[in-house]
Tab-separated table of C-alpha atoms and ligand atoms in Angstrom:
chain	number	residue	atom	x	y	z
A	626	MET	CA	-36.085	-23.394	-6.534
A	627	ALA	CA	-36.268	-27.154	-6.876
A	628	HIS	CA	-39.551	-28.796	-5.996
A	629	SER	CA	-39.592	-31.351	-3.219
A	630	VAL	CA	-41.687	-34.437	-2.600
A	631	LEU	CA	-42.055	-36.428	0.609
A	632	LEU	CA	-42.544	-40.088	-0.275
A	633	ILE	CA	-44.288	-42.230	2.277
A	634	ILE	CA	-43.468	-45.814	1.463
A	635	GLY	CA	-46.099	-48.230	2.724
A	636	GLY	CA	-45.765	-51.923	3.466
A	637	GLY	CA	-46.785	-53.787	0.331
A	638	ILE	CA	-45.101	-55.823	-2.364
A	639	ALA	CA	-45.422	-52.794	-4.701
A	640	ALA	CA	-43.016	-50.877	-2.426
A	641	TYR	CA	-40.144	-51.930	-4.712
A	642	LYS	CA	-41.639	-49.672	-7.426
A	643	SER	CA	-40.991	-46.670	-5.178
A	644	LEU	CA	-37.269	-47.063	-5.977
A	645	GLU	CA	-37.937	-46.551	-9.693
A	646	LEU	CA	-40.179	-43.586	-8.849
A	647	ILE	CA	-37.368	-41.981	-6.817
A	648	ARG	CA	-35.033	-42.387	-9.807
A	649	LEU	CA	-37.585	-40.718	-12.116
A	650	LEU	CA	-38.211	-37.856	-9.686
A	651	LYS	CA	-34.489	-37.220	-9.215
A	652	GLY	CA	-34.130	-37.214	-13.011
A	653	ARG	CA	-36.624	-34.326	-13.068
A	654	GLY	CA	-34.550	-32.424	-10.498
A	655	ILE	CA	-37.109	-32.983	-7.722
A	656	VAL	CA	-35.768	-33.297	-4.163
A	657	VAL	CA	-37.045	-36.501	-2.566
A	658	ARG	CA	-37.309	-37.196	1.146
A	659	ALA	CA	-38.786	-40.449	2.381
A	660	ILE	CA	-40.561	-42.017	5.312
A	661	LEU	CA	-40.747	-45.797	5.559
A	662	THR	CA	-43.467	-47.442	7.609
A	663	LYS	CA	-42.436	-50.349	9.823
A	664	ALA	CA	-44.045	-52.783	7.359
A	665	ALA	CA	-42.334	-51.097	4.375
A	666	GLU	CA	-38.956	-52.062	5.837
A	667	GLU	CA	-39.929	-55.696	5.171
A	668	PHE	CA	-39.967	-54.918	1.419
A	669	VAL	CA	-37.308	-52.224	0.884
A	670	THR	CA	-34.478	-51.209	3.184
A	671	PRO	CA	-33.903	-47.654	4.429
A	672	LEU	CA	-30.381	-47.964	3.029
A	673	SER	CA	-31.520	-48.671	-0.548
A	674	VAL	CA	-34.021	-45.798	-0.365
A	675	ALA	CA	-31.454	-43.408	1.136
A	676	SER	CA	-28.839	-44.232	-1.466
A	677	LEU	CA	-31.300	-43.253	-4.209
A	678	THR	CA	-32.780	-40.151	-2.554
A	679	GLY	CA	-29.459	-38.923	-1.203
A	680	THR	CA	-31.374	-37.660	1.843
A	681	LYS	CA	-31.954	-38.948	5.354
A	682	ILE	CA	-34.708	-41.555	5.663
A	683	HIS	CA	-37.235	-41.237	8.476
A	684	THR	CA	-38.745	-44.316	10.068
A	685	GLN	CA	-39.790	-43.606	13.650
A	686	LEU	CA	-42.092	-41.109	15.281
A	687	PHE	CA	-40.230	-40.902	18.573
A	688	ASN	CA	-36.661	-40.359	17.507
A	689	LEU	CA	-34.870	-37.676	19.485
A	690	THR	CA	-32.149	-36.943	16.903
A	691	ASP	CA	-34.698	-36.681	14.078
A	692	GLU	CA	-36.962	-34.422	16.122
A	693	ILE	CA	-34.054	-32.091	16.884
A	694	GLU	CA	-32.917	-32.020	13.231
A	695	MET	CA	-36.371	-31.843	11.629
A	696	GLY	CA	-39.522	-32.573	13.626
A	697	HIS	CA	-42.342	-34.540	12.020
A	698	ILE	CA	-44.505	-31.428	11.763
A	699	GLU	CA	-41.808	-29.591	9.867
A	700	LEU	CA	-41.173	-32.696	7.730
A	701	SER	CA	-44.826	-32.695	6.692
A	702	ARG	CA	-44.770	-29.031	5.704
A	703	SER	CA	-41.312	-28.396	4.267
A	704	THR	CA	-42.279	-30.203	1.067
A	705	ASP	CA	-44.499	-29.372	-1.908
A	706	LEU	CA	-46.379	-32.671	-2.020
A	707	LEU	CA	-46.781	-35.895	-0.039
A	708	VAL	CA	-46.989	-39.089	-2.068
A	709	VAL	CA	-47.888	-42.471	-0.559
A	710	VAL	CA	-46.471	-45.444	-2.541
A	711	PRO	CA	-47.994	-47.915	-2.092
A	712	ALA	CA	-51.032	-46.692	-0.171
A	713	THR	CA	-52.119	-49.819	1.688
A	714	ALA	CA	-55.685	-50.518	2.842
A	715	ASP	CA	-54.481	-50.054	6.422
A	716	LEU	CA	-52.843	-46.673	5.812
A	717	MET	CA	-55.899	-45.389	3.925
A	718	ALA	CA	-58.201	-46.572	6.735
A	719	LYS	CA	-56.047	-44.692	9.238
A	720	MET	CA	-56.105	-41.555	7.120
A	721	ALA	CA	-59.882	-41.750	6.619
A	722	GLN	CA	-60.287	-41.964	10.412
A	723	GLY	CA	-57.661	-39.330	11.211
A	724	LEU	CA	-55.548	-41.774	13.225
A	725	ALA	CA	-51.958	-40.846	13.986
A	726	ASN	CA	-50.000	-43.622	15.694
A	727	ASP	CA	-46.785	-43.797	13.699
A	728	LEU	CA	-44.590	-41.388	11.752
A	729	ALA	CA	-46.365	-41.940	8.396
A	730	SER	CA	-49.923	-41.425	9.684
A	731	THR	CA	-48.890	-38.546	11.954
A	732	THR	CA	-47.159	-36.752	9.088
A	733	LEU	CA	-50.200	-37.265	6.843
A	734	LEU	CA	-52.460	-35.780	9.513
A	735	ALA	CA	-50.131	-32.867	10.270
A	736	THR	CA	-49.552	-31.721	6.710
A	737	ASP	CA	-51.102	-28.715	5.030
A	738	LYS	CA	-49.812	-29.795	1.606
A	739	LYS	CA	-51.486	-31.801	-1.173
A	740	VAL	CA	-51.442	-35.577	-0.713
A	741	LEU	CA	-51.363	-38.120	-3.559
A	742	LEU	CA	-52.081	-41.805	-2.926
A	743	ALA	CA	-51.062	-44.700	-5.199
A	744	PRO	CA	-53.102	-47.568	-3.748
A	745	ALA	CA	-52.001	-51.184	-4.121
A	746	MET	CA	-53.647	-54.205	-2.603
A	747	ASN	CA	-55.373	-57.479	-3.328
A	748	VAL	CA	-58.428	-57.029	-5.564
A	749	ARG	CA	-60.895	-58.222	-2.844
A	750	MET	CA	-59.354	-55.785	-0.358
A	751	TRP	CA	-59.680	-52.924	-2.874
A	752	LEU	CA	-63.285	-53.792	-3.716
A	753	HIS	CA	-64.273	-54.334	-0.060
A	754	ALA	CA	-67.006	-51.936	1.074
A	755	ALA	CA	-64.792	-50.642	3.901
A	756	THR	CA	-61.945	-49.707	1.524
A	757	GLN	CA	-64.320	-48.117	-0.973
A	758	ARG	CA	-65.916	-46.145	1.869
A	759	ASN	CA	-62.480	-44.930	2.940
A	760	VAL	CA	-61.526	-43.994	-0.630
A	761	ALA	CA	-64.750	-41.996	-1.026
A	762	GLN	CA	-64.071	-40.243	2.301
A	763	LEU	CA	-60.473	-39.436	1.343
A	764	LYS	CA	-61.560	-38.051	-2.042
A	765	GLN	CA	-64.090	-35.896	-0.240
A	766	ASP	CA	-61.274	-34.707	2.031
A	767	GLY	CA	-59.372	-33.502	-1.060
A	768	ILE	CA	-56.853	-36.334	-1.269
A	769	PHE	CA	-55.665	-37.151	-4.826
A	770	PHE	CA	-55.399	-40.658	-6.261
A	771	VAL	CA	-53.454	-42.289	-9.062
A	772	GLY	CA	-54.567	-45.826	-9.932
A	773	PRO	CA	-54.950	-48.565	-8.936
A	774	ASN	CA	-54.813	-50.256	-12.323
A	775	GLU	CA	-56.409	-53.470	-13.357
A	776	GLY	CA	-54.098	-56.401	-13.978
A	777	GLU	CA	-52.320	-59.460	-12.718
A	778	MET	CA	-51.595	-59.155	-8.997
A	779	ALA	CA	-48.619	-60.481	-7.057
A	780	CYS	CA	-51.058	-62.853	-5.309
A	781	GLY	CA	-52.068	-64.395	-8.677
A	782	GLU	CA	-55.536	-62.815	-8.819
A	783	PHE	CA	-56.669	-60.450	-11.569
A	784	GLY	CA	-58.541	-57.167	-11.207
A	785	PRO	CA	-58.201	-53.630	-9.872
A	786	GLY	CA	-55.596	-53.269	-7.140
A	787	ARG	CA	-52.297	-53.136	-9.015
A	788	MET	CA	-50.325	-50.027	-8.180
A	789	ALA	CA	-50.010	-47.455	-10.992
A	790	GLU	CA	-46.690	-47.688	-12.806
A	791	PRO	CA	-43.927	-45.267	-11.682
A	792	VAL	CA	-44.259	-43.210	-14.923
A	793	GLU	CA	-47.984	-42.770	-14.275
A	794	ILE	CA	-47.296	-41.705	-10.681
A	795	LEU	CA	-44.648	-39.288	-11.993
A	796	GLY	CA	-47.265	-37.875	-14.417
A	797	ALA	CA	-49.731	-37.362	-11.551
A	798	ILE	CA	-47.011	-35.702	-9.431
A	799	GLU	CA	-46.012	-33.358	-12.261
A	800	LYS	CA	-49.645	-32.437	-12.748
A	801	LEU	CA	-50.067	-31.578	-9.058
A	802	LEU	CA	-46.780	-29.669	-8.957
A	803	ASN	CA	-47.667	-28.048	-12.285
A	804	THR	CA	-44.245	-28.995	-13.609
A	805	ALA	CA	-45.369	-31.194	-16.490
A	806	PRO	CA	-43.184	-30.462	-19.522
A	807	LYS	CA	-44.952	-27.964	-21.808
A	808	VAL	CA	-44.791	-30.270	-24.824
A	809	LEU	CA	-47.551	-28.399	-26.690
A	810	ALA	CA	-46.352	-24.870	-25.879
A	811	GLY	CA	-47.573	-22.410	-28.501
A	812	LYS	CA	-49.705	-25.003	-30.321
A	813	ARG	CA	-53.354	-24.341	-31.173
A	814	VAL	CA	-55.483	-27.350	-30.319
A	815	LEU	CA	-59.162	-27.868	-31.184
A	816	ILE	CA	-61.119	-30.506	-29.286
A	817	THR	CA	-64.734	-31.562	-29.821
A	818	ALA	CA	-66.482	-33.237	-26.907
A	819	GLY	CA	-69.807	-34.526	-25.679
A	820	PRO	CA	-72.909	-35.534	-27.628
A	821	THR	CA	-74.872	-33.439	-30.081
A	822	ARG	CA	-78.610	-32.828	-29.832
A	823	GLU	CA	-80.675	-33.030	-32.985
A	824	ALA	CA	-83.983	-31.247	-32.634
A	825	ILE	CA	-87.294	-32.953	-33.398
A	826	ASP	CA	-89.208	-29.830	-32.453
A	827	PRO	CA	-88.442	-26.935	-30.066
A	828	VAL	CA	-88.871	-29.167	-26.961
A	829	ARG	CA	-87.699	-32.615	-28.112
A	830	TYR	CA	-84.423	-33.956	-29.419
A	831	ILE	CA	-82.412	-37.063	-30.277
A	832	SER	CA	-79.042	-37.523	-28.621
A	833	ASN	CA	-76.739	-40.168	-27.127
A	834	TYR	CA	-75.144	-41.112	-23.789
A	835	SER	CA	-71.761	-39.408	-24.263
A	836	SER	CA	-70.740	-37.645	-21.027
A	837	GLY	CA	-67.962	-35.546	-22.582
A	838	LYS	CA	-65.572	-36.620	-19.795
A	839	GLN	CA	-62.854	-37.953	-22.121
A	840	GLY	CA	-62.882	-34.862	-24.352
A	841	TYR	CA	-62.842	-32.511	-21.346
A	842	ALA	CA	-59.928	-34.473	-19.841
A	843	ILE	CA	-58.022	-34.083	-23.133
A	844	ALA	CA	-58.717	-30.337	-23.118
A	845	GLU	CA	-57.232	-30.105	-19.590
A	846	ALA	CA	-54.212	-32.238	-20.494
A	847	ALA	CA	-53.526	-30.163	-23.643
A	848	ARG	CA	-53.852	-26.958	-21.602
A	849	ASP	CA	-51.462	-28.341	-18.956
A	850	ALA	CA	-49.033	-29.133	-21.777
A	851	GLY	CA	-49.028	-25.441	-22.697
A	852	ALA	CA	-51.432	-25.507	-25.675
A	853	ASP	CA	-53.897	-22.781	-26.598
A	854	VAL	CA	-57.069	-24.890	-26.385
A	855	THR	CA	-60.500	-24.414	-27.967
A	856	LEU	CA	-63.089	-26.907	-26.707
A	857	VAL	CA	-66.240	-27.177	-28.803
A	858	SER	CA	-68.683	-28.918	-26.522
A	859	GLY	CA	-72.093	-30.457	-27.005
A	860	PRO	CA	-74.484	-30.327	-24.026
A	861	VAL	CA	-72.832	-31.957	-20.989
A	862	SER	CA	-73.070	-31.489	-17.252
A	863	LEU	CA	-69.359	-30.861	-16.669
A	864	ALA	CA	-67.697	-27.719	-15.346
A	865	GLU	CA	-65.826	-25.686	-17.961
A	866	PRO	CA	-62.078	-26.310	-17.655
A	867	GLU	CA	-60.183	-23.195	-16.575
A	868	SER	CA	-58.038	-21.341	-19.116
A	869	VAL	CA	-59.676	-23.109	-22.058
A	870	LYS	CA	-61.853	-21.361	-24.650
A	871	VAL	CA	-65.158	-23.250	-24.507
A	872	VAL	CA	-67.743	-22.927	-27.282
A	873	HIS	CA	-71.101	-24.510	-26.418
A	874	VAL	CA	-73.111	-25.988	-29.267
A	875	GLN	CA	-76.187	-28.161	-29.677
A	876	SER	CA	-76.364	-29.804	-33.103
A	877	ALA	CA	-73.760	-31.337	-35.427
A	878	ASP	CA	-74.259	-28.429	-37.840
A	879	ASP	CA	-73.503	-25.954	-35.013
A	880	MET	CA	-70.465	-28.014	-34.036
A	881	LEU	CA	-69.052	-27.983	-37.557
A	882	ALA	CA	-69.552	-24.220	-37.798
A	883	ALA	CA	-67.679	-23.748	-34.493
A	884	CYS	CA	-64.757	-25.893	-35.690
A	885	GLN	CA	-63.605	-23.568	-38.467
A	886	GLY	CA	-60.225	-21.921	-37.991
A	887	GLN	CA	-56.577	-22.815	-38.131
A	888	TYR	CA	-55.210	-25.357	-35.659
A	889	ASP	CA	-52.030	-27.403	-35.232
A	890	VAL	CA	-53.909	-30.313	-33.697
A	891	VAL	CA	-57.561	-31.379	-33.980
A	892	ILE	CA	-59.014	-34.024	-31.673
A	893	CYS	CA	-62.588	-35.090	-32.437
A	894	ALA	CA	-63.765	-36.766	-29.247
A	895	ALA	CA	-67.415	-35.765	-29.623
A	896	ALA	CA	-70.082	-38.392	-30.176
A	897	VAL	CA	-71.671	-36.548	-33.065
A	898	ALA	CA	-75.139	-37.778	-34.024
A	899	ASP	CA	-74.960	-39.494	-37.395
A	900	TRP	CA	-78.348	-38.192	-38.454
A	901	LYS	CA	-80.444	-35.108	-37.906
A	902	VAL	CA	-84.213	-34.954	-38.155
A	903	ALA	CA	-85.032	-33.835	-41.690
A	904	ASN	CA	-88.641	-32.996	-40.868
A	905	ALA	CA	-88.000	-31.143	-37.588
A	906	THR	CA	-90.668	-28.558	-36.921
A	907	ASP	CA	-90.371	-25.074	-35.457
A	908	HIS	CA	-93.484	-25.599	-33.296
A	909	LYS	CA	-94.171	-28.287	-30.698
A	910	ILE	CA	-95.696	-31.371	-32.303
A	911	LYS	CA	-99.074	-31.914	-30.636
A	912	LYS	CA	-100.204	-35.278	-29.341
A	913	SER	CA	-103.746	-35.954	-30.387
A	914	ALA	CA	-105.914	-39.051	-30.532
A	915	ASP	CA	-107.185	-38.378	-34.012
A	916	GLN	CA	-103.735	-37.637	-35.525
A	917	PRO	CA	-101.371	-40.420	-36.642
A	918	VAL	CA	-98.158	-40.718	-34.565
A	919	PRO	CA	-95.414	-38.623	-36.146
A	920	ILE	CA	-92.864	-40.378	-38.352
A	921	LEU	CA	-89.406	-38.920	-38.263
A	922	ALA	CA	-87.353	-38.657	-41.428
A	923	PHE	CA	-83.585	-38.476	-41.060
A	924	ALA	CA	-80.887	-36.702	-43.021
A	925	GLN	CA	-77.140	-37.271	-42.867
A	926	ASN	CA	-75.192	-34.990	-40.543
A	927	PRO	CA	-71.894	-33.497	-41.684
A	928	ASP	CA	-68.913	-35.668	-40.740
A	929	ILE	CA	-66.810	-33.139	-38.860
A	930	LEU	CA	-63.760	-35.387	-38.483
A	931	ALA	CA	-63.750	-36.298	-42.180
A	932	GLN	CA	-64.081	-32.654	-43.194
A	933	LEU	CA	-61.296	-31.487	-40.876
A	934	SER	CA	-59.091	-34.333	-42.151
A	935	GLN	CA	-59.332	-33.221	-45.766
A	936	ASP	CA	-56.121	-32.117	-47.417
A	937	GLY	CA	-55.696	-28.387	-47.819
A	938	PRO	CA	-53.640	-25.468	-46.554
A	939	LYS	CA	-55.697	-25.243	-43.347
A	940	ARG	CA	-55.456	-28.924	-42.400
A	941	ALA	CA	-53.988	-29.422	-38.923
A	942	LYS	CA	-50.697	-31.324	-38.698
A	943	VAL	CA	-52.274	-33.999	-36.530
A	944	VAL	CA	-55.960	-34.940	-36.709
A	945	VAL	CA	-57.227	-37.481	-34.194
A	946	GLY	CA	-60.553	-39.293	-34.215
A	947	PHE	CA	-62.257	-41.603	-31.760
A	948	ALA	CA	-63.937	-44.885	-32.602
A	949	ALA	CA	-66.544	-45.960	-30.123
A	950	GLU	CA	-67.389	-49.525	-31.030
A	951	THR	CA	-69.233	-52.400	-29.439
A	952	ASP	CA	-67.551	-55.191	-31.460
A	953	ARG	CA	-64.426	-55.834	-33.610
A	954	VAL	CA	-63.031	-52.598	-32.157
A	955	ILE	CA	-59.606	-52.622	-33.891
A	956	ASP	CA	-60.892	-53.689	-37.328
A	957	HIS	CA	-63.475	-50.937	-37.341
A	958	ALA	CA	-60.904	-48.395	-36.147
A	959	LYS	CA	-58.464	-49.295	-38.934
A	960	ALA	CA	-61.225	-48.908	-41.514
A	961	LYS	CA	-62.210	-45.576	-39.984
A	962	LEU	CA	-58.637	-44.244	-40.152
A	963	THR	CA	-58.644	-44.718	-43.940
A	964	LYS	CA	-62.234	-43.644	-44.499
A	965	LYS	CA	-61.948	-40.420	-42.526
A	966	GLY	CA	-58.369	-39.578	-43.544
A	967	CYS	CA	-57.206	-38.743	-40.026
A	968	ASP	CA	-53.759	-39.548	-38.568
A	969	LEU	CA	-54.730	-41.400	-35.418
A	970	ILE	CA	-57.787	-43.207	-34.099
A	971	VAL	CA	-58.342	-43.757	-30.389
A	972	ALA	CA	-60.494	-46.870	-30.366
A	973	ASN	CA	-62.506	-48.015	-27.388
A	974	ASP	CA	-65.154	-50.534	-26.493
A	975	VAL	CA	-68.368	-48.787	-25.483
A	976	SER	CA	-70.536	-51.878	-25.105
A	977	PRO	CA	-72.661	-51.410	-21.941
A	978	ALA	CA	-70.515	-54.005	-20.099
A	979	SER	CA	-67.374	-51.835	-20.572
A	980	GLY	CA	-68.836	-48.998	-18.434
A	981	VAL	CA	-66.983	-46.426	-20.595
A	982	PHE	CA	-69.950	-44.137	-21.271
A	983	GLY	CA	-70.202	-41.880	-18.248
A	984	GLY	CA	-67.528	-43.871	-16.378
A	985	GLU	CA	-64.170	-42.680	-15.070
A	986	ARG	CA	-61.948	-45.202	-16.847
A	987	ASN	CA	-61.176	-46.138	-20.414
A	988	THR	CA	-59.278	-48.943	-22.140
A	989	VAL	CA	-58.143	-47.732	-25.536
A	990	HIS	CA	-56.130	-48.846	-28.535
A	991	LEU	CA	-54.209	-46.249	-30.500
A	992	VAL	CA	-54.493	-47.029	-34.187
A	993	SER	CA	-52.205	-45.221	-36.652
A	994	LYS	CA	-50.978	-45.950	-40.171
A	995	THR	CA	-47.941	-47.651	-38.659
A	996	GLY	CA	-49.619	-49.947	-36.153
A	997	VAL	CA	-51.712	-50.452	-33.028
A	998	GLU	CA	-50.757	-49.613	-29.426
A	999	ASP	CA	-52.855	-51.288	-26.705
A	1000	TRP	CA	-53.053	-49.211	-23.551
A	1001	PRO	CA	-54.049	-50.691	-20.171
A	1002	SER	CA	-57.217	-49.638	-18.365
A	1003	LEU	CA	-56.520	-46.037	-17.298
A	1004	SER	CA	-58.440	-43.143	-15.849
A	1005	LYS	CA	-59.788	-40.831	-18.574
A	1006	SER	CA	-57.368	-38.214	-17.298
A	1007	ASP	CA	-54.393	-40.598	-17.708
A	1008	VAL	CA	-55.594	-41.530	-21.221
A	1009	ALA	CA	-55.662	-37.786	-21.975
A	1010	THR	CA	-52.135	-37.175	-20.630
A	1011	ARG	CA	-50.729	-40.093	-22.612
A	1012	LEU	CA	-52.547	-39.039	-25.761
A	1013	VAL	CA	-51.181	-35.512	-25.480
A	1014	ALA	CA	-47.635	-36.878	-25.038
A	1015	HIS	CA	-48.121	-39.109	-28.083
A	1016	ILE	CA	-49.379	-36.228	-30.242
A	1017	ALA	CA	-46.532	-33.957	-29.072
A	1018	ALA	CA	-44.011	-36.643	-30.083
A	1019	GLN	CA	-45.684	-36.874	-33.499
A	1020	LEU	CA	-45.490	-33.086	-33.945
A	1021	SER	CA	-41.791	-32.850	-33.120
B	1557	C5P	O1	-68.245	-42.339	-37.872
B	1557	C5P	P1	-68.097	-42.504	-36.412
B	1557	C5P	O2	-69.123	-41.757	-35.633
B	1557	C5P	O3	-67.985	-43.909	-35.933
B	1557	C5P	O4	-66.648	-41.871	-36.109
B	1557	C5P	C1	-66.260	-41.458	-34.876
B	1557	C5P	C2	-65.305	-40.304	-34.988
B	1557	C5P	O5	-65.759	-39.387	-35.960
B	1557	C5P	C3	-65.203	-39.510	-33.714
B	1557	C5P	O6	-63.910	-38.962	-33.655
B	1557	C5P	C4	-66.257	-38.430	-33.888
B	1557	C5P	O7	-65.942	-37.296	-33.119
B	1557	C5P	C5	-66.134	-38.149	-35.370
B	1557	C5P	N1	-67.392	-37.764	-36.025
B	1557	C5P	C6	-67.557	-36.467	-36.439
B	1557	C5P	N2	-68.702	-36.107	-37.091
B	1557	C5P	C7	-69.668	-37.000	-37.308
B	1557	C5P	C8	-69.526	-38.327	-36.869
B	1557	C5P	C9	-68.379	-38.664	-36.211
B	1557	C5P	O8	-66.663	-35.641	-36.222
B	1557	C5P	N3	-70.769	-36.634	-37.933
């Protein structure tokens, strides 16, 4: 049976993008019903929405004919997913408070289905403590979000607040409906993620700030695309993704050993330590006043990406590396592509100001032999979905 989505179109300049979203959803065979708030009617007309959805548009809470045909309670439940485009500051504040004084807010309160919000508003409104408080509350209530993105706003300001593009919203909808095309069906995908720990002695180690979030997000996206995923993970504090084979390792040597096998795609997202401690001891090094402070000697770690990129019968068809840089990001990534022999480098700026390490968002550049693609600031999960789509296109 066809999936159905109830679009709640809010009153913001981004409302026009809901028309493109309807077109995309219909193209996927998804049934679309729509509610327009009073303010939304200032930006798009019920007639233009209805001619795209091919279904009746709902605008008022107290409409006798509508209530007889399909009451607002039934409207909120006879769908697989509710999607608010754009989710305005006002509508989110109402939802966070549980207010129900028009058809949109009443439907959102009455539903027992998943709800996805695509916020759009002026950057100051988005960053305002009240909005951020409401967003945190809504996330805690189990509401899903896509965007907002950073960029030029209709009001001329720049920053977070731009509504996610219709294709991104479609991607989020497909993920929630579990209808994303299985572009990696039957493919074996190996992903490395997180930092490595290089022992100094049994109780001390050297490591780095990698959270593993990007690699874990890629593992989930590859799984959702139908792949058989092995995730080789350094120590992180993330939950294991479901339906993914997770191998936990500590050091770079352990990671390399866990990466043997035959795969169609290899994605090295781990922040592998470049060096291990050559004079690591198997007993705890004692601190003592009459002993000199220990001096660590380092040895090179194996370069897992370079090894897995080497030509040979077992080489995966697509090998992807990451380049975490703090300066001249693209130049370094291009050099790395050649040096390591991989097919694609996902380059990102990890200078402390970028907030990438441990953060939820990432701005990456995809560097291949044929050129560079600059992607906008996206959630790590959206970067993962796009990367998986890109790799699938390369495989086919
Ligand atoms: O050499 P560098 O650390 O800058 O390269 C980053 C890329 O190489 C990442 O994809 C990382 O996972 C991979 N790498 C690796 N083994 C290493 C060092 C880096 O797989 N020893």
